[in-house]
mmCIF file of N, CA and C in Angstrom:
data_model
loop_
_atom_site.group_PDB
_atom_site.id
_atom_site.type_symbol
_atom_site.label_atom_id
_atom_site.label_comp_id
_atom_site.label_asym_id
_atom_site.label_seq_id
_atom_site.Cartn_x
_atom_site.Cartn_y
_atom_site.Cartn_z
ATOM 1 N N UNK U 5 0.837 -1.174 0.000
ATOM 2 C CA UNK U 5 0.000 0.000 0.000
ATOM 3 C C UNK U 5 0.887 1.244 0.000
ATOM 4 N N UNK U 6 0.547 2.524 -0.969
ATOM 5 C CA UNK U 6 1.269 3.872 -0.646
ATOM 6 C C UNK U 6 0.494 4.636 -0.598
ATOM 7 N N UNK U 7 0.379 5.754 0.106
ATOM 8 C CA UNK U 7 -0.416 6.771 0.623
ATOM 9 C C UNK U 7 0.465 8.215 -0.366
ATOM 10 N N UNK U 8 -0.770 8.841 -0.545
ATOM 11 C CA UNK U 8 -0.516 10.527 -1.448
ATOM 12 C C UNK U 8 -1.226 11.299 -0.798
ATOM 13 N N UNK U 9 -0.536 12.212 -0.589
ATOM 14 C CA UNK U 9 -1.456 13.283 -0.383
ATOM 15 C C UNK U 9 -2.023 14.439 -0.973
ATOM 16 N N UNK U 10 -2.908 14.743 -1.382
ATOM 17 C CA UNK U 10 -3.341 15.843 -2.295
ATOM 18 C C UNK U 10 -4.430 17.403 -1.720
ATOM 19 N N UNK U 11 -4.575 17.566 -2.748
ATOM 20 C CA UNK U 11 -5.466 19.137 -2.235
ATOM 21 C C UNK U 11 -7.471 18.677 -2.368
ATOM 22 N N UNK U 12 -7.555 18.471 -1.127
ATOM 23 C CA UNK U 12 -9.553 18.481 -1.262
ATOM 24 C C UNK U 12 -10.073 19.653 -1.698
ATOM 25 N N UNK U 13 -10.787 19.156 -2.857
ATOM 26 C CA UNK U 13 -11.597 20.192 -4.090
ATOM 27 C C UNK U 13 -13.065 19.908 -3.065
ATOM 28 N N UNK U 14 -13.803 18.448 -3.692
ATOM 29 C CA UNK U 14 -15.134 18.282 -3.306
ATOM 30 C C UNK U 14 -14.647 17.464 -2.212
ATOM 31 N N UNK U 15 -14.978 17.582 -0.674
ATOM 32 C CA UNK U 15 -14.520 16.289 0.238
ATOM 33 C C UNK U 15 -15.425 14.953 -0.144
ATOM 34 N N UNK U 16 -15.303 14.493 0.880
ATOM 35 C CA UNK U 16 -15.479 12.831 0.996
ATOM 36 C C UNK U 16 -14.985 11.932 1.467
ATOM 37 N N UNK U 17 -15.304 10.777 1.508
ATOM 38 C CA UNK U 17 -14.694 9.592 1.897
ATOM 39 C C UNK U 17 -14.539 8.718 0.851
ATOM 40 N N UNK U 18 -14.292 7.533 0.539
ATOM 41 C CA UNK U 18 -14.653 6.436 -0.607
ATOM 42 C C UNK U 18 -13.436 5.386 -0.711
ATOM 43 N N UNK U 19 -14.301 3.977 -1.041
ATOM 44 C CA UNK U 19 -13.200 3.031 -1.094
ATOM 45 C C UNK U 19 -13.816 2.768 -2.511
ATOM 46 N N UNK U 20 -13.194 2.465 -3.608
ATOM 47 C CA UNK U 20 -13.418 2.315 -4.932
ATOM 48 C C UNK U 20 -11.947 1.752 -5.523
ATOM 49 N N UNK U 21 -12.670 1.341 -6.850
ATOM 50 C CA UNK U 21 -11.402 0.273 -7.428
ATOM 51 C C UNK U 21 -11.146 1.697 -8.486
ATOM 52 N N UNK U 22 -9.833 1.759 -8.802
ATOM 53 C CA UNK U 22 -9.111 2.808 -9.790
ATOM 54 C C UNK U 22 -9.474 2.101 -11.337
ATOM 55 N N UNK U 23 -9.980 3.213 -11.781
ATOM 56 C CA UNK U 23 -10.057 3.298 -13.181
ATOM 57 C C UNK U 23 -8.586 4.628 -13.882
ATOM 58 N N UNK U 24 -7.574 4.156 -14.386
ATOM 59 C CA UNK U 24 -6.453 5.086 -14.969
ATOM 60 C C UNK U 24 -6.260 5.457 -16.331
ATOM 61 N N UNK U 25 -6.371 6.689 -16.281
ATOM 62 C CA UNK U 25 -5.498 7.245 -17.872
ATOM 63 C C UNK U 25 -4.716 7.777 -17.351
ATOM 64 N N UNK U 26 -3.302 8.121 -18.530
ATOM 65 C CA UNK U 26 -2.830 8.715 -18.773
ATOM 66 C C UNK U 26 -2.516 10.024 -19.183
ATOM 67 N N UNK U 27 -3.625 10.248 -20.406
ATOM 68 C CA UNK U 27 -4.294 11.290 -21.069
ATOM 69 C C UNK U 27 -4.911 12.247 -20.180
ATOM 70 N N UNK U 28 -5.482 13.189 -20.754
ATOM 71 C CA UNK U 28 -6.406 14.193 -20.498
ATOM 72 C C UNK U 28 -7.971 13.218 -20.651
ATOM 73 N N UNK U 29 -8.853 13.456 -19.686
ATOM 74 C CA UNK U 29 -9.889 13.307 -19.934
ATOM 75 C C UNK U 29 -10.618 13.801 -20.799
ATOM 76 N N UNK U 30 -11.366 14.028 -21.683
ATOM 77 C CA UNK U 30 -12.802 14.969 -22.292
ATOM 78 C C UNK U 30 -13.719 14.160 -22.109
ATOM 79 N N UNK U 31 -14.434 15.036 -20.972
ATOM 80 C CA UNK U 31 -15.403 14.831 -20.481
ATOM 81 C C UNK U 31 -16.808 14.923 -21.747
ATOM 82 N N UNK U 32 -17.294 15.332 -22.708
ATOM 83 C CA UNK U 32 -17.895 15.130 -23.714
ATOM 84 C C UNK U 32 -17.592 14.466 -24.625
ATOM 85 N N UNK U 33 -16.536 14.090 -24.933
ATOM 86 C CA UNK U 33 -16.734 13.122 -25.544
ATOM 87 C C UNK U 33 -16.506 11.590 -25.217
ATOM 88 N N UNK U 34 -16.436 11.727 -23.477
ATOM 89 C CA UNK U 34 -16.560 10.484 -22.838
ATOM 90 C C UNK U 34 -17.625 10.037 -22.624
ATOM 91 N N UNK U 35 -18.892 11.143 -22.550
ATOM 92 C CA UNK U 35 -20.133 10.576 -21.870
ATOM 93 C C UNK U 35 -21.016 10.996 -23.155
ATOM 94 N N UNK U 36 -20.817 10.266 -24.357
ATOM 95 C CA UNK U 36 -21.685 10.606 -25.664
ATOM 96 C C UNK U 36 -23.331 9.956 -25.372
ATOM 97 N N UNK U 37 -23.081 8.752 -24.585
ATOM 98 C CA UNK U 37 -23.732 7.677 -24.426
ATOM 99 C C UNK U 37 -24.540 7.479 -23.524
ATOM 100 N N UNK U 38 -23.949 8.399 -22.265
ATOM 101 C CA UNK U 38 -24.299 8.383 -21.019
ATOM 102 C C UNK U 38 -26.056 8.145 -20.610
ATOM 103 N N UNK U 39 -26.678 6.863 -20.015
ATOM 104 C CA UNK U 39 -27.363 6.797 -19.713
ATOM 105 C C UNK U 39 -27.645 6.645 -17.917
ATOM 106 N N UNK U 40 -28.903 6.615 -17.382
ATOM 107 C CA UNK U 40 -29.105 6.515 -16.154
ATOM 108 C C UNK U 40 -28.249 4.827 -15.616
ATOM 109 N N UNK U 41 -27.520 5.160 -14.852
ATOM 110 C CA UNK U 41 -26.591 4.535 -14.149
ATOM 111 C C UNK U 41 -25.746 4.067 -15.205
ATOM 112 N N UNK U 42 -25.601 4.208 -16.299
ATOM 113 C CA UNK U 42 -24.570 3.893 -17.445
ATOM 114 C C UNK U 42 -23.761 4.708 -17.989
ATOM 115 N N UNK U 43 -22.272 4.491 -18.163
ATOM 116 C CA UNK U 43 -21.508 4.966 -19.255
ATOM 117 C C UNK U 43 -20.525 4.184 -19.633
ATOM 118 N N UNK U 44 -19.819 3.808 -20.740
ATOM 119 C CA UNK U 44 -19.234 3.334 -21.011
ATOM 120 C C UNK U 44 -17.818 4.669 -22.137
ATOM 121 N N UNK U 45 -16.557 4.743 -22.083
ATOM 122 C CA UNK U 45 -16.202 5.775 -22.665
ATOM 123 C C UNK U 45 -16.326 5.675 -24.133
ATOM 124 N N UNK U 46 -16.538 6.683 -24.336
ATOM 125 C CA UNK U 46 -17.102 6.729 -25.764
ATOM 126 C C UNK U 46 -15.872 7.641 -26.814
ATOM 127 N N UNK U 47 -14.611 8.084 -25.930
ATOM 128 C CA UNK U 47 -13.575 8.876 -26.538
ATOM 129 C C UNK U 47 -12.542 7.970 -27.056
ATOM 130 N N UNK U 48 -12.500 7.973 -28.226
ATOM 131 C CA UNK U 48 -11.638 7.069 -29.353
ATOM 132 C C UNK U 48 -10.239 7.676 -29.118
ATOM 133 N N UNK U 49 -10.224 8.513 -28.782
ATOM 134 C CA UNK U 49 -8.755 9.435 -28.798
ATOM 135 C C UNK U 49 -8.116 9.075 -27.400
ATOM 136 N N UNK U 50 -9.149 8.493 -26.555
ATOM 137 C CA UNK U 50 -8.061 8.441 -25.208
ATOM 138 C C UNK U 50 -8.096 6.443 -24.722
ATOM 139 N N UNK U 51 -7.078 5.965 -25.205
ATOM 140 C CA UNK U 51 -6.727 4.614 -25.433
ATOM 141 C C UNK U 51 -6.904 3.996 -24.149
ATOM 142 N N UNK U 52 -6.965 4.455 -23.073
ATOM 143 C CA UNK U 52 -6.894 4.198 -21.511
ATOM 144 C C UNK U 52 -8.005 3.935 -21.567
ATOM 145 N N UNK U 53 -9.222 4.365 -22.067
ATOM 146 C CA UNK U 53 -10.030 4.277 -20.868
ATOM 147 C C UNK U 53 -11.381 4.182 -21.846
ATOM 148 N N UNK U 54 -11.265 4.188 -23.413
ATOM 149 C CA UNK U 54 -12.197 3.879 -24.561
ATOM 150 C C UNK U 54 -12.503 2.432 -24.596
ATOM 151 N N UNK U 55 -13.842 2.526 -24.466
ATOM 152 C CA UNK U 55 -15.001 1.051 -24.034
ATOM 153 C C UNK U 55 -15.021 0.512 -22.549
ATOM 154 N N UNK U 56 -13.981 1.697 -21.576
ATOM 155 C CA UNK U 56 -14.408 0.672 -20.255
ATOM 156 C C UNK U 56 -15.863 1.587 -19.235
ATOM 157 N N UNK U 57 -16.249 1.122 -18.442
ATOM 158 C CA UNK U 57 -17.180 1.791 -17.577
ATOM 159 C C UNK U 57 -17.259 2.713 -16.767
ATOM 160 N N UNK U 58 -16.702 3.997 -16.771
ATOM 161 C CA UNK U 58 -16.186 5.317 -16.083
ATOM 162 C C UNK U 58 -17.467 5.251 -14.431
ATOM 163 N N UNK U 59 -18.375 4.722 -14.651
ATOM 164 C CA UNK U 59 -19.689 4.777 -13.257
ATOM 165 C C UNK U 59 -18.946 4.016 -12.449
ATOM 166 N N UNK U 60 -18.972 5.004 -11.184
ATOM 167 C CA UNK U 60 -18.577 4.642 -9.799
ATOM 168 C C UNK U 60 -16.677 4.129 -9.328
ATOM 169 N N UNK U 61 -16.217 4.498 -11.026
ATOM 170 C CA UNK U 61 -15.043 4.168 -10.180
ATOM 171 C C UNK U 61 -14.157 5.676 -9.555
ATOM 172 N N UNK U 62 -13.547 5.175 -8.790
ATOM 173 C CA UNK U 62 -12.347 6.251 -9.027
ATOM 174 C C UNK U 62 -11.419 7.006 -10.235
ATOM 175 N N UNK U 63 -12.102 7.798 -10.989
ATOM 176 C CA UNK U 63 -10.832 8.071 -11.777
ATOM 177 C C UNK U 63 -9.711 8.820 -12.010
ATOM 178 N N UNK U 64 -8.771 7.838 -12.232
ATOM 179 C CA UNK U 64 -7.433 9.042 -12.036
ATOM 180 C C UNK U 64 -6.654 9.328 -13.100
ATOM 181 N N UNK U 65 -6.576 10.555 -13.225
ATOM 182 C CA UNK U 65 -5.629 11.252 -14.201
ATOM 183 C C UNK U 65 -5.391 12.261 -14.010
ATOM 184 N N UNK U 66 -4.428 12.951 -15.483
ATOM 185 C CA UNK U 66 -4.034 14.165 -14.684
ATOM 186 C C UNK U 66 -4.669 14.820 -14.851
ATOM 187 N N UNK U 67 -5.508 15.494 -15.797
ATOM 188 C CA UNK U 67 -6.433 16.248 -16.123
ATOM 189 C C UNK U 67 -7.346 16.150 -16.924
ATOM 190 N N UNK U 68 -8.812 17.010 -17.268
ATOM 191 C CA UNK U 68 -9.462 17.105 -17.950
ATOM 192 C C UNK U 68 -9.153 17.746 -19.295
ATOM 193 N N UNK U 69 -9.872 17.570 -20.393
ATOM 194 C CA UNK U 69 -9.653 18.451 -21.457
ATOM 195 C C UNK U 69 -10.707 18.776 -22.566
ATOM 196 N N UNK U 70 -11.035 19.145 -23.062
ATOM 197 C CA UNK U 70 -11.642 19.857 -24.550
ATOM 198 C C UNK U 70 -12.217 20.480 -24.015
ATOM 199 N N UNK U 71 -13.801 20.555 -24.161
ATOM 200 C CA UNK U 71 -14.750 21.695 -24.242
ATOM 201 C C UNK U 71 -15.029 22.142 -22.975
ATOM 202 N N UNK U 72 -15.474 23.483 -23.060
ATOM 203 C CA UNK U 72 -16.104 24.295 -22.044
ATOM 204 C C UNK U 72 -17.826 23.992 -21.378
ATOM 205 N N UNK U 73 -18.160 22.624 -21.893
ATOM 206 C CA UNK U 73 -19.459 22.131 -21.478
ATOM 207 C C UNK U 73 -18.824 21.273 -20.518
ATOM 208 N N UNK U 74 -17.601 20.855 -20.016
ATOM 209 C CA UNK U 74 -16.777 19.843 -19.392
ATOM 210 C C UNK U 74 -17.920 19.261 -18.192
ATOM 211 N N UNK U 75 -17.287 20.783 -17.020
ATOM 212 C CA UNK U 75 -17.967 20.981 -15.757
ATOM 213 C C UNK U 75 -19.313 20.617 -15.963
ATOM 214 N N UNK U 76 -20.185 21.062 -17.042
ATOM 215 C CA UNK U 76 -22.026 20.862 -17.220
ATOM 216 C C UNK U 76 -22.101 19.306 -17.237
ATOM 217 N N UNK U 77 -21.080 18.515 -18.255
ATOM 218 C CA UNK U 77 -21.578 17.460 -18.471
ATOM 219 C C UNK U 77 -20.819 16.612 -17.302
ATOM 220 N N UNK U 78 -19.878 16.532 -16.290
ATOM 221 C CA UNK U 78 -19.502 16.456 -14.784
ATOM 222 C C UNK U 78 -20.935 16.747 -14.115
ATOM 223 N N UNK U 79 -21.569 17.539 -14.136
ATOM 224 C CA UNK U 79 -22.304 17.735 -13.251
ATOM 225 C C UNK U 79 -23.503 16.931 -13.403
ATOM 226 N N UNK U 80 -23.912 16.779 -14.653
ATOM 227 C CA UNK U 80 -24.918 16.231 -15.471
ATOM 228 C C UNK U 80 -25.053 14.622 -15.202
ATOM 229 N N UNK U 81 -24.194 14.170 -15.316
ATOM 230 C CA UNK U 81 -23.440 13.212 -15.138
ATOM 231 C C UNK U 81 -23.845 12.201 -13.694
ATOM 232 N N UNK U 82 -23.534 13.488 -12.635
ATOM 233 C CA UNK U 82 -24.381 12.975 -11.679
ATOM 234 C C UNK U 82 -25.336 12.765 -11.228
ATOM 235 N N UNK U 83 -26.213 13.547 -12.186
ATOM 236 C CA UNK U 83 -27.681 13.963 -11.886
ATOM 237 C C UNK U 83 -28.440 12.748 -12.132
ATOM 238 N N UNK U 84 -27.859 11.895 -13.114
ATOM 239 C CA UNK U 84 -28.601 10.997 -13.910
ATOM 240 C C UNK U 84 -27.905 9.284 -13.465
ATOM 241 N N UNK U 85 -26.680 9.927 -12.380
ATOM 242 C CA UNK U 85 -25.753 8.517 -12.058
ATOM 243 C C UNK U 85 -24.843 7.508 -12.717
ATOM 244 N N UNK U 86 -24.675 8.714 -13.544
ATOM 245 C CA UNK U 86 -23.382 7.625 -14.550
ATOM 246 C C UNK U 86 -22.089 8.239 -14.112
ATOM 247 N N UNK U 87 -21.778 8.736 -13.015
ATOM 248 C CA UNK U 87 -20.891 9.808 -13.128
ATOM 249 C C UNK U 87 -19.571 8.452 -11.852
ATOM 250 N N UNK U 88 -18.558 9.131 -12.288
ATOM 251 C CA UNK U 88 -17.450 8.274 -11.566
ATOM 252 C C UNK U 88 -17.512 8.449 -9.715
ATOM 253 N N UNK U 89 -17.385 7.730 -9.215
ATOM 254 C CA UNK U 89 -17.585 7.539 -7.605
ATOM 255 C C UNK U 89 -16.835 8.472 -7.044
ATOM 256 N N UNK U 90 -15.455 9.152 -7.721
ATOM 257 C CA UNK U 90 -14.249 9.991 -7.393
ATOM 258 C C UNK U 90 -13.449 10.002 -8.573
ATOM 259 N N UNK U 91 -13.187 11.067 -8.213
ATOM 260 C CA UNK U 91 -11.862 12.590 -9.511
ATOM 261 C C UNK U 91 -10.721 12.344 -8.777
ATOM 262 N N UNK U 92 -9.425 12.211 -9.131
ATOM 263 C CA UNK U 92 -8.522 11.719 -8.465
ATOM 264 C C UNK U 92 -7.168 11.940 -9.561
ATOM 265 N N UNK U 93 -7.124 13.618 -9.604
ATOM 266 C CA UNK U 93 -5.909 14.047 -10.550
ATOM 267 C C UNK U 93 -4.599 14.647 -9.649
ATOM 268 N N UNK U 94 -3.715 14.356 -10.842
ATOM 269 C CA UNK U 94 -2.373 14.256 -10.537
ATOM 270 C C UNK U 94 -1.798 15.633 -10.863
ATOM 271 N N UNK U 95 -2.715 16.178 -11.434
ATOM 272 C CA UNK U 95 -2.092 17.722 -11.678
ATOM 273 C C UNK U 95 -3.287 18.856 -10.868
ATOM 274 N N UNK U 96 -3.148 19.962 -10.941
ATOM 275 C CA UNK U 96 -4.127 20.460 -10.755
ATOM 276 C C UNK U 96 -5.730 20.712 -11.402
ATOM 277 N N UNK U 97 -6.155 20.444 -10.854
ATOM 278 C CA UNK U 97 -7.999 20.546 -11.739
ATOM 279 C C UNK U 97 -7.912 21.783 -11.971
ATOM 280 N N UNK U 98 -8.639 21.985 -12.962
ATOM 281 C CA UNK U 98 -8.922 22.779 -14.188
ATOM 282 C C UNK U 98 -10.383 23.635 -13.870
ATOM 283 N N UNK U 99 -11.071 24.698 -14.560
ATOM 284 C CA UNK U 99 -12.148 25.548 -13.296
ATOM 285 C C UNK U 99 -13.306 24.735 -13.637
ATOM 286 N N UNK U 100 -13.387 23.932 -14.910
ATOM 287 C CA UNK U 100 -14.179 23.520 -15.388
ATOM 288 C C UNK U 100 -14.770 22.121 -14.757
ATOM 289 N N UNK U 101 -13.713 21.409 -14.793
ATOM 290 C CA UNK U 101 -13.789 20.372 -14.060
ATOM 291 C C UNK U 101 -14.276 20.235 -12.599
ATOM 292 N N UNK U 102 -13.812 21.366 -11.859
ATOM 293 C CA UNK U 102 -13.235 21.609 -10.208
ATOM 294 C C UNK U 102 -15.648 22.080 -10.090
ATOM 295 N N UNK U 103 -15.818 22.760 -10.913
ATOM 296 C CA UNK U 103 -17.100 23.315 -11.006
ATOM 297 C C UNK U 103 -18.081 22.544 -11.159
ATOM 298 N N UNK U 104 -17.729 21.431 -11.910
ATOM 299 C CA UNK U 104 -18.871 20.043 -12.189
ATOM 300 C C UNK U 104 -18.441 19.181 -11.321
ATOM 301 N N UNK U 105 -18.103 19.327 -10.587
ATOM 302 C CA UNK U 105 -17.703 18.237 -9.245
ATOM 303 C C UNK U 105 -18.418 19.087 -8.080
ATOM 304 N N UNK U 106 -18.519 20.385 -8.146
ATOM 305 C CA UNK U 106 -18.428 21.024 -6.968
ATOM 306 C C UNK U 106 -20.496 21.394 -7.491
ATOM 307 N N UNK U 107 -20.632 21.804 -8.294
ATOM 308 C CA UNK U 107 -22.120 21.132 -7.860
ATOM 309 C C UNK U 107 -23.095 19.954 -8.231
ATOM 310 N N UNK U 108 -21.869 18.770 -8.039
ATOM 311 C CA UNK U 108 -22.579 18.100 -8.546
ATOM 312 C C UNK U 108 -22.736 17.611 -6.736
ATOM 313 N N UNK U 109 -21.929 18.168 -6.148
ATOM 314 C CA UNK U 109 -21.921 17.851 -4.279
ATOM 315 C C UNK U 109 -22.500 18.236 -3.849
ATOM 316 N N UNK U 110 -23.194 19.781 -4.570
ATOM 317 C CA UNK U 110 -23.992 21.005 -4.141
ATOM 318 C C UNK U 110 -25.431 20.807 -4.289
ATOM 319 N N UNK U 111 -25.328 20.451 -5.320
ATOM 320 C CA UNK U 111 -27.187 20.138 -6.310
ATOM 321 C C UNK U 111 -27.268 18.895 -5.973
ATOM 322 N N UNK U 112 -26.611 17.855 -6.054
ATOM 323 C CA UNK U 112 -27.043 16.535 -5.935
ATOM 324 C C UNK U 112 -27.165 15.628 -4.820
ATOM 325 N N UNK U 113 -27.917 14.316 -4.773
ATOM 326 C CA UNK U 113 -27.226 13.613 -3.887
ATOM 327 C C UNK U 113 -25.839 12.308 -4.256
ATOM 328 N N UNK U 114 -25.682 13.055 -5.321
ATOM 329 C CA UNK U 114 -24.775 11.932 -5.751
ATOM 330 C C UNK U 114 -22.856 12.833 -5.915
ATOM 331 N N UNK U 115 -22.110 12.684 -4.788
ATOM 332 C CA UNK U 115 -21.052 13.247 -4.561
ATOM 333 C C UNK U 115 -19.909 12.684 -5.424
ATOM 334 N N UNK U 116 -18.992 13.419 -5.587
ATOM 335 C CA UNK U 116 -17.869 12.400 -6.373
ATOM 336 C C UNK U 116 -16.924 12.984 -5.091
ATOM 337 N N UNK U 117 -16.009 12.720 -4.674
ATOM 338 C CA UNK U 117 -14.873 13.354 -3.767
ATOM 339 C C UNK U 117 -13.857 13.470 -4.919
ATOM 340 N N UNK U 118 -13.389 14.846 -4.817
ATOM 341 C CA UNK U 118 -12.365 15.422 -6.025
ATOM 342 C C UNK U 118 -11.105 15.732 -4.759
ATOM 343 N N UNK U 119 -10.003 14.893 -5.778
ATOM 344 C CA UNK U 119 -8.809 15.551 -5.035
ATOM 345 C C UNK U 119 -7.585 16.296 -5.516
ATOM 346 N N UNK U 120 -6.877 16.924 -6.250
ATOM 347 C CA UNK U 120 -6.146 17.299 -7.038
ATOM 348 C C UNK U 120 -4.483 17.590 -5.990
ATOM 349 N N UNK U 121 -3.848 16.942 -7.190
ATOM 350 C CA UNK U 121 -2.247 17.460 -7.320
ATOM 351 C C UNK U 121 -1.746 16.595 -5.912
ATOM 352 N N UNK U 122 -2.158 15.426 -6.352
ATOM 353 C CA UNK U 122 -1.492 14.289 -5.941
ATOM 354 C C UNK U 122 0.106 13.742 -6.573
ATOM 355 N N UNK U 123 0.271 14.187 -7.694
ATOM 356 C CA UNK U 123 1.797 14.027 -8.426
ATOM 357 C C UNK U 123 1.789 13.234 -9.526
ATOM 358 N N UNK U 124 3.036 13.306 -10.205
ATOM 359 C CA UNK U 124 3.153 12.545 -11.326
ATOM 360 C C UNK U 124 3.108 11.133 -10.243
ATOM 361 N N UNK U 125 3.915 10.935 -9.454
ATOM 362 C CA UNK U 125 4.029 9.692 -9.060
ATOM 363 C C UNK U 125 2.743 8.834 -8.700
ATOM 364 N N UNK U 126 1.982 9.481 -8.204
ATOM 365 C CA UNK U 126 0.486 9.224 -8.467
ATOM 366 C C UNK U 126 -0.247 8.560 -9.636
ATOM 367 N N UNK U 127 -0.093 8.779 -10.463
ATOM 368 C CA UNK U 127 -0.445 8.463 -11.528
ATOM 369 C C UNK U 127 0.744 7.164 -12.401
ATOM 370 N N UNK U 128 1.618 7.257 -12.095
ATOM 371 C CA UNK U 128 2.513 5.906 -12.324
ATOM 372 C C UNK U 128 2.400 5.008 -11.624
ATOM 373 N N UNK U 129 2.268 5.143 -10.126
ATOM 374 C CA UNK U 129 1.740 3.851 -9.838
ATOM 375 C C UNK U 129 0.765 3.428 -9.498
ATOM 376 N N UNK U 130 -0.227 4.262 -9.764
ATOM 377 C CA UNK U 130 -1.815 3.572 -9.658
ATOM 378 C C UNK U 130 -2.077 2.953 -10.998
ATOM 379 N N UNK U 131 -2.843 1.935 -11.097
ATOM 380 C CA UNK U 131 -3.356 0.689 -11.856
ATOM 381 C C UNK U 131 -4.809 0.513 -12.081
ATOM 382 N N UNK U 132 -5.303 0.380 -13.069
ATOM 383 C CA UNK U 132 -6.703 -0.132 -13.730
ATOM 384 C C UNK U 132 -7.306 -1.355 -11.944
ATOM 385 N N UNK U 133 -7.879 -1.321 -11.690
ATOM 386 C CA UNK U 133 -8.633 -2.458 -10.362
ATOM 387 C C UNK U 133 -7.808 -2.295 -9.175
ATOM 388 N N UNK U 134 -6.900 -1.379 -8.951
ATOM 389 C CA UNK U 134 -6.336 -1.208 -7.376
ATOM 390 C C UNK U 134 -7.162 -0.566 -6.361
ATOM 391 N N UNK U 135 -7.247 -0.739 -5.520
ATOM 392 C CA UNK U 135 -8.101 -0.565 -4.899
ATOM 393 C C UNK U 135 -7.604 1.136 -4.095
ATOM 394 N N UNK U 136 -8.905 1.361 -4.012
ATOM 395 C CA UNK U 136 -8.424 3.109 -3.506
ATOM 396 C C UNK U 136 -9.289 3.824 -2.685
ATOM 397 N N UNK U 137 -8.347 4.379 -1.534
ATOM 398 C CA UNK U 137 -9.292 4.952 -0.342
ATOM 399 C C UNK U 137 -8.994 6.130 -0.215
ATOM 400 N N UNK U 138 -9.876 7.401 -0.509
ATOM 401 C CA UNK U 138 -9.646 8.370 0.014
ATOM 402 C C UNK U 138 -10.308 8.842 1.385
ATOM 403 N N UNK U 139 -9.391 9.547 1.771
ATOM 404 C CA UNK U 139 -9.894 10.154 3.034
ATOM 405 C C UNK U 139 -10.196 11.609 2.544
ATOM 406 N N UNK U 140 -10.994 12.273 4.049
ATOM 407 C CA UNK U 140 -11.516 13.422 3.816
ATOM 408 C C UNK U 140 -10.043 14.779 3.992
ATOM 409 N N UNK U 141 -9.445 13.934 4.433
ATOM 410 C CA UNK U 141 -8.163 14.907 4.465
ATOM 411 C C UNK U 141 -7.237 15.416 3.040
ATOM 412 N N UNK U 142 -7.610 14.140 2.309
ATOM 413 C CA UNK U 142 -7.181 14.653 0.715
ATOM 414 C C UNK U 142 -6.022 13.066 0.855
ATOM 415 N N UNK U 143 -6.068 12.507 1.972
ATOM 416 C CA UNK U 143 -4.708 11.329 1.423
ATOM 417 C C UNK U 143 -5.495 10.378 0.767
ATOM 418 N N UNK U 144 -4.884 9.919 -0.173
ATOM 419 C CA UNK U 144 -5.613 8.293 -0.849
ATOM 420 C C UNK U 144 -4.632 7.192 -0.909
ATOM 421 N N UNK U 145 -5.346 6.570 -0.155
ATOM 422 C CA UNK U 145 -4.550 5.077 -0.253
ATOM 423 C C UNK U 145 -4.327 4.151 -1.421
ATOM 424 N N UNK U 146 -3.792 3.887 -2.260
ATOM 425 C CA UNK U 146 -3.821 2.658 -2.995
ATOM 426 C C UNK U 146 -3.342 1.118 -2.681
ATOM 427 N N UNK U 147 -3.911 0.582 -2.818
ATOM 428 C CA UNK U 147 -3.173 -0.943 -2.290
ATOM 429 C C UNK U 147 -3.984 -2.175 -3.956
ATOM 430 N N UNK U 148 -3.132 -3.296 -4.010
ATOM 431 C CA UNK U 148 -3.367 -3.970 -4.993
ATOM 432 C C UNK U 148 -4.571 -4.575 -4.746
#
């Protein structure tokens, strides 16, 4: 097990299995598909994480990217429950991103816990099914 510590955006708690890219997320063109409790990624451009199930896991990367609907469709996302269990980037979140997390905690009952600027190292050694605990303090545990 190694412990990171990062900066709490949306708090929380959560034990969830890691879903990882590498890439930048785009959040629109990940959730083309997005149905009530469903998504599957729908972004051809990001090799990590195209055809797997983004609902309820942890996901970690370093950042978000493309459009300025990002945060709407983050937020959206939760409204309807396809949205990932936890945000779990290695760089700093982005306003867009940091905004569709933050009401999706606000408006909804469905929270994601966002943590940002956990490190590159963060992101190298977390793995697709490792298991991952964040605390409300911003540390997240990973263990295999």
């Amino acid at each position: 097990m190694k412990t990171f510590k990062g900066r709490v955006v949306v708090p929380g708690t959560a034990t969830l299995k890691a879903l990882v890219s590498h890439e930048g997320f785009n959040t629109l063109a990940s959730y083309k598909n997005c149905k009530e409790g469903k998504n599957v990624c729908t972004d051809q451009n990001n090799k990590d994480l195209y055809g797997k199930s983004t609902v309820g896991v942890a996901l970690c990367l370093p950042q978000t990217i493309g459009s300025t609907t990002g945060g709407m469709v983050l937020f959206n996302s939760a409204v309807i429950k396809c949205n990932p269990g936890a945000l779990l980037f290695s760089n700093t979140i982005d306003s867009l991103a940091a905004a569709g997390a933050i009401l999706a905690d606000v408006w909804t009952e469905n929270s994601m816990p966002t943590v940002d600027n956990l490190g590159k190292e963060f992101l190298d050694y977390v793995k697709d099914g490792m298991t991952v605990t964040i605390k409300e303090n911003g540390e997240v545990e990973v263990s295999e």
